[in-house]
Amino acid sequence: MADERPLMVFLHGWPERGLVWRAQVEYFTAAGFECIAPDLRGYGDAEVPDDPAAYAVEHVVEDLVRLHDSLGGRPAVWVGHDWGSPVAWSLAAHHPERCRAVASLCVPYLPEGFTLAHLLPLVDREVYPEDRFPYGQWDYYRFYEEHFDQAVADFEADVPATVSLLFRRSRPEVVGKPARSAGVRANGGWFGDAHHAPTLPRDRSMLSDADHAEIVAGLSAHGFRGPCSWYLNDEANRAYAARAADQLRMPVLFVHAAWDTICETRHSRLAEPMRAACADLTEVTIDAGHEVMLERPAEVNDAIGNWLATLKLVPPGGASSS
């Protein structure tokens, strides 16, 4: 007999793996859902193509359509974070019949495609004056386009240090200040002349020892070339978005991370295109940085669970709050 539990699929971002959703998978499995959190292209156990063009969002969506078919193809709740969000949004736009509902953490829907050209007009120029920060907080994105091999080599120079640096809690003091990402080109890379991540004590509140080791192992085995190639497909991603419907009609949840300086959605215009393009949008704010599902797992579970409860998508007897 086919599994009749409602299906939830969690999509990770850069430079993560499906395991970053562990708290959500455990919680919603206990609540009666069938939960899947796959490694996406370029990560862990997934395919790692050599060609950067293979990381266009359309190809990742095709991977997930095949996965979805293998799970029976019943409409699912799709949840994305970071680059997993443009993938979830694209699934909703191109394959609405596969979506009961869609949730995104940090990265809002850009109907014209998640590309640098569509991000720049939404930059908060009070924080990022154009003469000093022409690319705003997305300066690093441009750096990958201009100096891809160096960006990859710098991340790979000390993978454990890179992972320890990237998975850290944020603080409220960063709000309203330029993100470190805005100075990458001026500094000659994320790490400047050192060309490797600084060695910092690991933030053990973010990942267990085992999960941290799994992320390091995957990035050590396959490198950062695949993950960083996701940033090299703006033209293909723009063309793919242009073939989608203008409006999302299914229920949508967006989770703002209040202390996320790159995907800053509360004070800038970054979320405005999403509000115009989603017919049934719920918004929630959580006091956390970009890795909100790791910083505040219980609050993320509550936000998603309470939203699903209002949609009557929680299985009978399932919990909707922690």
Coordinates of N, CA and C in Angstrom, one line a residue, residues 117-209:
A117 N 21.2 40.2 -11.4 CA 20.5 41.4 -12.0 C 19.2 41.7 -11.3
H118 N 18.5 40.7 -10.8 CA 17.2 40.9 -10.2 C 17.3 41.3 -8.7
L119 N 18.5 40.9 -8.1 CA 18.7 41.3 -6.7 C 19.2 42.7 -6.5
L120 N 19.9 43.2 -7.5 CA 20.6 44.6 -7.3 C 19.5 45.7 -7.1
P121 N 18.4 45.7 -7.9 CA 17.5 46.8 -7.6 C 16.8 46.8 -6.3
L122 N 17.0 45.7 -5.6 CA 16.3 45.6 -4.3 C 17.2 45.9 -3.1
V123 N 18.5 46.2 -3.4 CA 19.5 46.5 -2.3 C 19.1 47.8 -1.6
D124 N 19.3 47.7 -0.3 CA 19.0 48.9 0.6 C 20.2 49.9 0.4
R125 N 20.0 50.9 -0.3 CA 21.1 51.8 -0.6 C 21.4 52.8 0.6
E126 N 20.6 52.8 1.6 CA 21.0 53.5 2.8 C 22.1 52.8 3.5
V127 N 22.1 51.4 3.5 CA 23.1 50.6 4.1 C 24.3 50.5 3.2
Y128 N 24.0 50.4 1.9 CA 25.0 50.1 0.9 C 25.0 51.2 -0.2
P129 N 25.6 52.4 0.1 CA 25.7 53.4 -0.9 C 26.3 52.9 -2.2
E130 N 25.7 53.2 -3.3 CA 26.2 52.6 -4.6 C 27.6 52.9 -4.9
D131 N 28.1 54.1 -4.6 CA 29.5 54.4 -4.9 C 30.5 53.6 -4.1
R132 N 30.1 53.1 -2.9 CA 31.0 52.2 -2.1 C 30.7 50.8 -2.3
F133 N 29.4 50.4 -2.5 CA 29.0 49.1 -2.6 C 28.1 48.8 -3.8
P134 N 28.7 48.9 -5.0 CA 27.9 48.8 -6.2 C 27.0 47.5 -6.3
Y135 N 27.5 46.4 -5.7 CA 26.8 45.2 -5.7 C 26.1 44.9 -4.3
G136 N 26.1 45.9 -3.4 CA 25.5 45.7 -2.1 C 26.1 44.5 -1.4
Q137 N 25.2 43.8 -0.7 CA 25.6 42.6 0.0 C 25.9 41.4 -0.9
W138 N 25.5 41.6 -2.2 CA 25.7 40.5 -3.2 C 27.1 40.6 -3.9
D139 N 28.0 41.4 -3.3 CA 29.3 41.5 -3.9 C 30.0 40.2 -4.0
Y140 N 29.8 39.3 -3.1 CA 30.5 38.0 -3.2 C 30.0 37.2 -4.4
Y141 N 28.7 37.4 -4.7 CA 28.1 36.7 -5.9 C 28.9 37.1 -7.2
R142 N 29.1 38.4 -7.3 CA 29.9 38.9 -8.4 C 31.3 38.4 -8.4
F143 N 31.9 38.3 -7.2 CA 33.3 37.8 -7.1 C 33.3 36.3 -7.6
Y144 N 32.3 35.5 -7.4 CA 32.4 34.1 -7.9 C 32.3 34.2 -9.4
E145 N 31.6 35.1 -10.0 CA 31.5 35.2 -11.5 C 32.9 35.6 -12.0
E146 N 33.6 36.5 -11.3 CA 34.8 37.1 -11.8 C 36.1 36.2 -11.5
H147 N 36.0 35.6 -10.3 CA 37.2 34.9 -9.9 C 36.8 33.5 -9.3
F148 N 36.2 32.7 -10.1 CA 35.6 31.5 -9.6 C 36.7 30.5 -9.0
D149 N 37.7 30.3 -9.8 CA 38.7 29.3 -9.3 C 39.4 29.7 -8.0
Q150 N 39.6 31.0 -7.9 CA 40.2 31.5 -6.6 C 39.2 31.3 -5.5
A151 N 37.9 31.6 -5.7 CA 36.9 31.4 -4.6 C 36.9 30.0 -4.2
V152 N 36.9 29.1 -5.1 CA 36.8 27.7 -4.8 C 38.1 27.3 -4.0
A153 N 39.3 27.7 -4.5 CA 40.5 27.3 -3.9 C 40.6 27.8 -2.5
D154 N 40.1 29.0 -2.2 CA 40.2 29.6 -0.9 C 39.3 28.8 0.1
F155 N 38.1 28.4 -0.3 CA 37.3 27.6 0.5 C 37.9 26.2 0.8
E156 N 38.5 25.7 -0.2 CA 39.1 24.3 -0.1 C 40.4 24.3 0.6
A157 N 41.0 25.4 0.9 CA 42.4 25.4 1.5 C 42.4 24.8 2.9
D158 N 41.3 25.0 3.6 CA 41.1 24.4 4.9 C 39.6 24.2 5.2
V159 N 39.1 23.1 4.7 CA 37.7 22.8 4.7 C 37.1 22.8 6.2
P160 N 37.7 22.2 7.1 CA 37.2 22.2 8.5 C 37.1 23.7 9.0
A161 N 38.1 24.5 8.7 CA 38.0 25.9 9.2 C 36.9 26.7 8.4
T162 N 36.8 26.4 7.1 CA 35.7 27.0 6.4 C 34.3 26.7 6.9
V163 N 34.1 25.4 7.2 CA 32.8 25.0 7.7 C 32.6 25.6 9.1
S164 N 33.6 25.6 9.9 CA 33.4 26.2 11.3 C 33.1 27.7 11.2
L165 N 33.7 28.4 10.2 CA 33.4 29.8 10.1 C 32.0 30.1 9.6
L166 N 31.5 29.2 8.7 CA 30.2 29.5 8.0 C 29.0 29.1 8.9
F167 N 29.2 28.1 9.8 CA 28.1 27.7 10.6 C 28.2 28.3 12.0
R168 N 27.9 29.6 12.2 CA 28.0 30.3 13.4 C 26.7 31.1 13.6
R169 N 26.3 31.3 14.9 CA 25.2 32.1 15.3 C 25.4 33.5 14.9
S170 N 24.3 34.2 14.6 CA 24.4 35.6 14.4 C 24.0 36.4 15.6
R171 N 24.1 37.7 15.5 CA 23.8 38.6 16.7 C 22.9 39.8 16.2
P172 N 22.1 40.3 17.1 CA 21.3 41.5 16.7 C 22.1 42.7 16.3
E173 N 23.3 42.8 16.8 CA 24.1 44.1 16.6 C 24.4 44.2 15.1
V174 N 24.3 43.2 14.3 CA 24.6 43.3 12.9 C 23.6 44.0 12.0
V175 N 22.4 44.1 12.6 CA 21.3 44.7 11.8 C 21.6 46.2 11.5
G176 N 21.4 46.5 10.2 CA 21.6 47.9 9.7 C 23.0 48.2 9.4
K177 N 23.9 47.2 9.5 CA 25.3 47.4 9.1 C 25.7 46.6 7.9
P178 N 26.7 47.1 7.1 CA 27.0 46.3 5.9 C 27.5 44.9 6.2
A179 N 27.0 43.9 5.5 CA 27.5 42.6 5.6 C 28.9 42.4 5.2
R180 N 29.6 41.4 5.8 CA 30.9 41.1 5.4 C 31.0 40.8 3.9
S181 N 29.9 40.2 3.4 CA 29.9 39.8 2.0 C 30.0 40.9 1.0
A182 N 29.7 42.2 1.5 CA 29.7 43.3 0.6 C 31.2 43.8 0.3
G183 N 32.2 43.3 1.0 CA 33.5 43.7 0.8 C 34.4 42.6 0.2
V184 N 33.9 41.5 -0.4 CA 34.7 40.4 -0.8 C 35.6 40.8 -2.0
R185 N 35.0 41.5 -3.0 CA 35.8 41.9 -4.1 C 36.9 42.9 -3.7
A186 N 36.6 43.8 -2.9 CA 37.6 44.8 -2.4 C 38.8 44.1 -1.7
N187 N 38.4 43.1 -0.9 CA 39.4 42.4 -0.1 C 40.2 41.3 -0.9
G188 N 39.8 41.1 -2.1 CA 40.5 40.1 -2.9 C 40.0 38.7 -2.5
G189 N 38.8 38.5 -2.0 CA 38.3 37.2 -1.7 C 37.7 37.2 -0.3
W190 N 37.0 36.2 0.1 CA 36.4 36.1 1.4 C 37.5 36.2 2.5
F191 N 38.7 35.7 2.3 CA 39.7 35.7 3.3 C 40.9 36.5 3.0
G192 N 40.8 37.4 2.1 CA 41.9 38.4 1.8 C 43.2 37.7 1.3
D193 N 44.3 38.2 1.8 CA 45.6 37.7 1.4 C 45.9 36.3 1.9
A194 N 45.2 36.0 3.0 CA 45.5 34.7 3.6 C 45.0 33.5 2.7
H195 N 43.9 33.7 2.0 CA 43.4 32.7 1.0 C 43.0 31.4 1.7
H196 N 42.7 31.5 3.0 CA 42.1 30.4 3.7 C 41.3 30.9 4.9
A197 N 40.3 30.1 5.3 CA 39.5 30.6 6.5 C 40.3 30.6 7.7
P198 N 40.0 31.6 8.6 CA 40.7 31.6 9.9 C 40.3 30.4 10.8
T199 N 41.2 30.0 11.6 CA 40.9 28.9 12.5 C 40.2 29.5 13.8
L200 N 38.9 29.2 13.9 CA 38.1 29.7 15.0 C 37.5 28.5 15.8
P201 N 37.3 28.7 17.1 CA 36.6 27.6 17.8 C 35.2 27.3 17.2
R202 N 34.9 26.1 17.0 CA 33.7 25.7 16.4 C 32.5 26.1 17.2
D203 N 31.4 26.6 16.6 CA 30.2 26.9 17.3 C 29.4 25.6 17.5
R204 N 29.5 24.9 18.6 CA 28.9 23.6 18.8 C 27.4 23.7 19.0
S205 N 26.9 24.9 19.2 CA 25.4 25.0 19.3 C 24.7 24.8 17.9
M206 N 25.5 24.9 16.9 CA 24.8 24.8 15.5 C 24.7 23.4 15.0
L207 N 25.7 22.6 15.1 CA 25.8 21.3 14.6 C 26.4 20.3 15.6
S208 N 25.9 19.1 15.6 CA 26.5 18.1 16.4 C 27.9 17.7 15.8
D209 N 28.7 17.1 16.6 CA 30.0 16.7 16.1 C 29.9 15.8 14.9

